[in-house]
Amino acid sequence: LLRSSRLRRKAMAKLYRLFGSSDYRAAGAMRQTLVKVVNEDHSHLLSKIHCPTLLVWGDQDTDTPLWMAKKMEQEIKDCGLVVFSGAGHYSFLDRSQQFCLVAAKFLEG
């Protein structure tokens, strides 16, 4: 059983290296913490957010797909969603000029 468990851990580690998100691959010593945080469901807390909220998403984000943003937008009371076409998980970097414009407008009120 120990050998089987060790083999399973090695196989999973290899799969995560091959197919894991860029955040997972870059997490290093914080990897286990990242796994715990990512795998927890906090959706029940979304309705408790009572401040204006802006979600900025890339339509090509495979780490946190667009359907997640749409769910958040529905659950958060005063929420807007901006989706950048062709942008990925780091949409604010992929579309930095557009992001700065959108963020400035949002912060102006």
Short mmCIF file of N, CA and C in Angstrom, two decimals:
data_model
loop_
_atom_site.label_atom_id
_atom_site.label_comp_id
_atom_site.label_asym_id
_atom_site.label_seq_id
_atom_site.Cartn_x
_atom_site.Cartn_y
_atom_site.Cartn_z
N LEU A 1 0.83 -1.21 0.00
CA LEU A 1 0.00 0.00 0.00
C LEU A 1 0.87 1.26 0.00
N LEU A 2 1.93 1.27 0.81
CA LEU A 2 2.82 2.43 0.83
C LEU A 2 3.43 2.65 -0.54
N ARG A 3 3.88 1.57 -1.15
CA ARG A 3 4.46 1.69 -2.48
C ARG A 3 3.42 2.22 -3.47
N SER A 4 2.23 1.70 -3.39
CA SER A 4 1.15 2.13 -4.27
C SER A 4 0.86 3.62 -4.05
N SER A 5 0.81 4.03 -2.80
CA SER A 5 0.56 5.42 -2.47
C SER A 5 1.68 6.32 -2.99
N ARG A 6 2.91 5.87 -2.84
CA ARG A 6 4.06 6.63 -3.32
C ARG A 6 4.02 6.76 -4.84
N LEU A 7 3.68 5.67 -5.51
CA LEU A 7 3.57 5.71 -6.97
C LEU A 7 2.45 6.65 -7.42
N ARG A 8 1.36 6.61 -6.70
CA ARG A 8 0.24 7.48 -7.04
C ARG A 8 0.64 8.96 -6.88
N ARG A 9 1.34 9.28 -5.79
CA ARG A 9 1.79 10.65 -5.58
C ARG A 9 2.74 11.10 -6.69
N LYS A 10 3.65 10.19 -7.08
CA LYS A 10 4.59 10.52 -8.15
C LYS A 10 3.85 10.74 -9.47
N ALA A 11 2.88 9.89 -9.76
CA ALA A 11 2.11 10.02 -11.00
C ALA A 11 1.32 11.32 -11.00
N MET A 12 0.70 11.65 -9.87
CA MET A 12 -0.06 12.90 -9.78
C MET A 12 0.85 14.11 -9.93
N ALA A 13 2.02 14.06 -9.32
CA ALA A 13 2.97 15.17 -9.44
C ALA A 13 3.37 15.37 -10.89
N LYS A 14 3.59 14.27 -11.60
CA LYS A 14 3.95 14.38 -13.01
C LYS A 14 2.80 14.98 -13.82
N LEU A 15 1.58 14.55 -13.56
CA LEU A 15 0.43 15.10 -14.26
C LEU A 15 0.27 16.60 -13.99
N TYR A 16 0.44 16.99 -12.72
CA TYR A 16 0.34 18.41 -12.39
C TYR A 16 1.42 19.22 -13.09
N ARG A 17 2.63 18.67 -13.18
CA ARG A 17 3.71 19.38 -13.88
C ARG A 17 3.37 19.55 -15.36
N LEU A 18 2.77 18.52 -15.94
CA LEU A 18 2.44 18.57 -17.36
C LEU A 18 1.22 19.43 -17.66
N PHE A 19 0.20 19.31 -16.81
CA PHE A 19 -1.09 19.92 -17.13
C PHE A 19 -1.56 20.95 -16.13
N GLY A 20 -0.83 21.15 -15.04
CA GLY A 20 -1.26 22.10 -14.02
C GLY A 20 -1.20 23.53 -14.51
N SER A 21 -1.91 24.41 -13.83
CA SER A 21 -1.92 25.82 -14.22
C SER A 21 -0.54 26.43 -14.02
N SER A 22 -0.33 27.57 -14.63
CA SER A 22 0.94 28.26 -14.46
C SER A 22 1.13 28.67 -13.00
N ASP A 23 0.04 29.02 -12.31
CA ASP A 23 0.14 29.35 -10.89
C ASP A 23 0.62 28.14 -10.10
N TYR A 24 0.07 26.97 -10.40
CA TYR A 24 0.46 25.75 -9.70
C TYR A 24 1.93 25.44 -9.94
N ARG A 25 2.34 25.53 -11.19
CA ARG A 25 3.73 25.21 -11.52
C ARG A 25 4.71 26.18 -10.87
N ALA A 26 4.29 27.42 -10.67
CA ALA A 26 5.18 28.44 -10.10
C ALA A 26 5.10 28.52 -8.57
N ALA A 27 4.21 27.77 -7.95
CA ALA A 27 3.95 27.93 -6.52
C ALA A 27 5.08 27.46 -5.62
N GLY A 28 5.89 26.53 -6.06
CA GLY A 28 7.02 26.07 -5.25
C GLY A 28 6.59 25.59 -3.89
N ALA A 29 7.18 26.17 -2.84
CA ALA A 29 6.91 25.76 -1.46
C ALA A 29 5.46 26.01 -1.06
N MET A 30 4.78 26.90 -1.75
CA MET A 30 3.40 27.24 -1.41
C MET A 30 2.38 26.37 -2.16
N ARG A 31 2.86 25.38 -2.88
CA ARG A 31 1.98 24.57 -3.74
C ARG A 31 0.83 23.93 -2.97
N GLN A 32 1.10 23.31 -1.83
CA GLN A 32 0.03 22.65 -1.08
C GLN A 32 -1.00 23.65 -0.58
N THR A 33 -0.54 24.84 -0.18
CA THR A 33 -1.47 25.88 0.24
C THR A 33 -2.34 26.31 -0.93
N LEU A 34 -1.74 26.49 -2.10
CA LEU A 34 -2.49 26.85 -3.30
C LEU A 34 -3.55 25.80 -3.61
N VAL A 35 -3.18 24.53 -3.53
CA VAL A 35 -4.13 23.45 -3.81
C VAL A 35 -5.31 23.53 -2.85
N LYS A 36 -5.05 23.75 -1.56
CA LYS A 36 -6.14 23.84 -0.58
C LYS A 36 -7.05 25.02 -0.87
N VAL A 37 -6.46 26.17 -1.16
CA VAL A 37 -7.25 27.38 -1.42
C VAL A 37 -8.09 27.23 -2.68
N VAL A 38 -7.48 26.73 -3.74
CA VAL A 38 -8.18 26.60 -5.02
C VAL A 38 -9.31 25.59 -4.94
N ASN A 39 -9.16 24.58 -4.13
CA ASN A 39 -10.17 23.52 -4.06
C ASN A 39 -11.29 23.79 -3.06
N GLU A 40 -11.24 24.93 -2.37
CA GLU A 40 -12.32 25.28 -1.45
C GLU A 40 -13.39 26.07 -2.20
N ASP A 41 -14.64 25.81 -1.87
CA ASP A 41 -15.75 26.52 -2.49
C ASP A 41 -16.21 27.64 -1.56
N HIS A 42 -16.00 28.86 -1.98
CA HIS A 42 -16.41 30.02 -1.19
C HIS A 42 -17.59 30.75 -1.82
N SER A 43 -18.28 30.09 -2.73
CA SER A 43 -19.36 30.76 -3.46
C SER A 43 -20.48 31.23 -2.53
N HIS A 44 -20.65 30.57 -1.40
CA HIS A 44 -21.69 30.99 -0.45
C HIS A 44 -21.40 32.37 0.15
N LEU A 45 -20.17 32.85 0.02
CA LEU A 45 -19.80 34.16 0.57
C LEU A 45 -20.02 35.31 -0.41
N LEU A 46 -20.23 34.99 -1.68
CA LEU A 46 -20.35 36.04 -2.69
C LEU A 46 -21.49 37.01 -2.40
N SER A 47 -22.61 36.53 -1.93
CA SER A 47 -23.76 37.40 -1.65
C SER A 47 -23.50 38.33 -0.46
N LYS A 48 -22.45 38.07 0.29
CA LYS A 48 -22.11 38.92 1.43
C LYS A 48 -21.23 40.10 1.04
N ILE A 49 -20.83 40.18 -0.21
CA ILE A 49 -20.03 41.31 -0.70
C ILE A 49 -20.98 42.46 -0.99
N HIS A 50 -20.77 43.58 -0.29
CA HIS A 50 -21.70 44.71 -0.40
C HIS A 50 -21.04 45.98 -0.94
N CYS A 51 -19.92 45.87 -1.56
CA CYS A 51 -19.27 47.05 -2.14
C CYS A 51 -19.21 46.89 -3.66
N PRO A 52 -19.14 48.01 -4.37
CA PRO A 52 -19.03 47.91 -5.83
C PRO A 52 -17.84 47.03 -6.21
N THR A 53 -18.07 46.13 -7.13
CA THR A 53 -17.06 45.14 -7.50
C THR A 53 -16.93 45.08 -9.02
N LEU A 54 -15.70 45.07 -9.47
CA LEU A 54 -15.42 44.93 -10.90
C LEU A 54 -14.63 43.65 -11.11
N LEU A 55 -15.15 42.76 -11.93
CA LEU A 55 -14.44 41.55 -12.32
C LEU A 55 -13.86 41.76 -13.70
N VAL A 56 -12.59 41.47 -13.85
CA VAL A 56 -11.92 41.60 -15.14
C VAL A 56 -11.45 40.21 -15.54
N TRP A 57 -11.87 39.76 -16.71
CA TRP A 57 -11.63 38.37 -17.11
C TRP A 57 -11.13 38.29 -18.54
N GLY A 58 -10.41 37.24 -18.83
CA GLY A 58 -10.03 36.93 -20.20
C GLY A 58 -10.89 35.79 -20.71
N ASP A 59 -11.38 35.91 -21.92
CA ASP A 59 -12.25 34.85 -22.44
C ASP A 59 -11.48 33.57 -22.78
N GLN A 60 -10.16 33.63 -22.74
CA GLN A 60 -9.33 32.45 -23.00
C GLN A 60 -8.72 31.89 -21.72
N ASP A 61 -9.21 32.32 -20.57
CA ASP A 61 -8.69 31.86 -19.28
C ASP A 61 -9.10 30.41 -19.06
N THR A 62 -8.12 29.53 -19.02
CA THR A 62 -8.40 28.11 -18.78
C THR A 62 -8.22 27.74 -17.32
N ASP A 63 -7.56 28.60 -16.53
CA ASP A 63 -7.37 28.32 -15.10
C ASP A 63 -8.63 28.64 -14.31
N THR A 64 -9.26 29.75 -14.61
CA THR A 64 -10.55 30.12 -14.02
C THR A 64 -11.46 30.54 -15.18
N PRO A 65 -12.19 29.58 -15.72
CA PRO A 65 -13.00 29.82 -16.93
C PRO A 65 -14.05 30.91 -16.74
N LEU A 66 -14.49 31.45 -17.84
CA LEU A 66 -15.44 32.56 -17.85
C LEU A 66 -16.74 32.23 -17.12
N TRP A 67 -17.17 30.99 -17.12
CA TRP A 67 -18.42 30.65 -16.43
C TRP A 67 -18.32 30.97 -14.94
N MET A 68 -17.11 30.91 -14.38
CA MET A 68 -16.93 31.25 -12.97
C MET A 68 -17.17 32.74 -12.74
N ALA A 69 -16.68 33.56 -13.64
CA ALA A 69 -16.89 35.01 -13.53
C ALA A 69 -18.37 35.34 -13.65
N LYS A 70 -19.06 34.67 -14.55
CA LYS A 70 -20.49 34.92 -14.74
C LYS A 70 -21.28 34.54 -13.49
N LYS A 71 -20.88 33.45 -12.85
CA LYS A 71 -21.54 33.05 -11.60
C LYS A 71 -21.30 34.10 -10.52
N MET A 72 -20.05 34.58 -10.42
CA MET A 72 -19.74 35.62 -9.43
C MET A 72 -20.54 36.88 -9.71
N GLU A 73 -20.62 37.27 -10.96
CA GLU A 73 -21.35 38.48 -11.33
C GLU A 73 -22.82 38.38 -10.90
N GLN A 74 -23.40 37.21 -11.03
CA GLN A 74 -24.80 37.02 -10.63
C GLN A 74 -24.98 37.09 -9.12
N GLU A 75 -24.00 36.60 -8.37
CA GLU A 75 -24.14 36.49 -6.92
C GLU A 75 -23.75 37.76 -6.16
N ILE A 76 -22.85 38.56 -6.71
CA ILE A 76 -22.40 39.79 -6.04
C ILE A 76 -23.35 40.92 -6.42
N LYS A 77 -23.87 41.62 -5.42
CA LYS A 77 -24.95 42.58 -5.64
C LYS A 77 -24.60 43.70 -6.63
N ASP A 78 -23.58 44.45 -6.38
CA ASP A 78 -23.22 45.60 -7.23
C ASP A 78 -21.95 45.25 -7.99
N CYS A 79 -22.12 44.44 -9.04
CA CYS A 79 -20.96 43.86 -9.71
C CYS A 79 -21.04 44.06 -11.21
N GLY A 80 -19.89 44.34 -11.79
CA GLY A 80 -19.78 44.41 -13.24
C GLY A 80 -18.70 43.45 -13.71
N LEU A 81 -18.84 42.99 -14.92
CA LEU A 81 -17.89 42.05 -15.50
C LEU A 81 -17.41 42.61 -16.84
N VAL A 82 -16.09 42.73 -16.96
CA VAL A 82 -15.47 43.13 -18.22
C VAL A 82 -14.68 41.94 -18.72
N VAL A 83 -14.95 41.53 -19.95
CA VAL A 83 -14.27 40.37 -20.54
C VAL A 83 -13.41 40.86 -21.70
N PHE A 84 -12.12 40.56 -21.61
CA PHE A 84 -11.19 40.92 -22.68
C PHE A 84 -11.06 39.75 -23.65
N SER A 85 -11.40 40.02 -24.89
CA SER A 85 -11.32 39.00 -25.93
C SER A 85 -9.87 38.62 -26.21
N GLY A 86 -9.62 37.34 -26.28
CA GLY A 86 -8.29 36.84 -26.59
C GLY A 86 -7.33 36.84 -25.42
N ALA A 87 -7.77 37.30 -24.25
CA ALA A 87 -6.90 37.36 -23.07
C ALA A 87 -7.05 36.09 -22.24
N GLY A 88 -6.00 35.75 -21.53
CA GLY A 88 -5.99 34.54 -20.71
C GLY A 88 -6.17 34.84 -19.23
N HIS A 89 -5.54 34.01 -18.40
CA HIS A 89 -5.65 34.10 -16.95
C HIS A 89 -5.14 35.44 -16.42
N TYR A 90 -4.14 35.98 -17.04
CA TYR A 90 -3.59 37.27 -16.63
C TYR A 90 -4.07 38.35 -17.59
N SER A 91 -5.38 38.49 -17.69
CA SER A 91 -5.97 39.41 -18.66
C SER A 91 -5.53 40.84 -18.44
N PHE A 92 -5.26 41.21 -17.20
CA PHE A 92 -4.81 42.57 -16.92
C PHE A 92 -3.42 42.84 -17.49
N LEU A 93 -2.65 41.78 -17.72
CA LEU A 93 -1.35 41.93 -18.39
C LEU A 93 -1.50 41.78 -19.90
N ASP A 94 -2.32 40.83 -20.31
CA ASP A 94 -2.54 40.61 -21.74
C ASP A 94 -3.13 41.84 -22.42
N ARG A 95 -3.97 42.54 -21.71
CA ARG A 95 -4.64 43.74 -22.25
C ARG A 95 -4.41 44.91 -21.28
N SER A 96 -3.16 45.20 -20.98
CA SER A 96 -2.83 46.16 -19.92
C SER A 96 -3.38 47.57 -20.19
N GLN A 97 -3.33 48.03 -21.42
CA GLN A 97 -3.85 49.38 -21.70
C GLN A 97 -5.36 49.44 -21.48
N GLN A 98 -6.07 48.45 -21.99
CA GLN A 98 -7.52 48.42 -21.79
C GLN A 98 -7.85 48.27 -20.30
N PHE A 99 -7.07 47.43 -19.61
CA PHE A 99 -7.31 47.24 -18.18
C PHE A 99 -7.17 48.56 -17.43
N CYS A 100 -6.12 49.31 -17.72
CA CYS A 100 -5.90 50.59 -17.04
C CYS A 100 -7.06 51.55 -17.27
N LEU A 101 -7.57 51.58 -18.49
CA LEU A 101 -8.72 52.44 -18.79
C LEU A 101 -9.96 52.01 -18.02
N VAL A 102 -10.23 50.72 -18.04
CA VAL A 102 -11.41 50.18 -17.35
C VAL A 102 -11.29 50.40 -15.85
N ALA A 103 -10.13 50.11 -15.28
CA ALA A 103 -9.93 50.27 -13.84
C ALA A 103 -10.06 51.73 -13.43
N ALA A 104 -9.48 52.63 -14.21
CA ALA A 104 -9.57 54.06 -13.89
C ALA A 104 -11.02 54.52 -13.91
N LYS A 105 -11.76 54.10 -14.92
CA LYS A 105 -13.18 54.48 -15.02
C LYS A 105 -13.97 53.94 -13.82
N PHE A 106 -13.70 52.70 -13.46
CA PHE A 106 -14.38 52.08 -12.31
C PHE A 106 -14.06 52.85 -11.03
N LEU A 107 -12.80 53.19 -10.83
CA LEU A 107 -12.38 53.87 -9.60
C LEU A 107 -12.88 55.31 -9.53
N GLU A 108 -13.12 55.92 -10.69
CA GLU A 108 -13.69 57.27 -10.72
C GLU A 108 -15.12 57.28 -10.19
N GLY A 109 -15.77 56.15 -10.31
CA GLY A 109 -17.14 56.03 -9.83
C GLY A 109 -18.08 56.33 -10.91
#
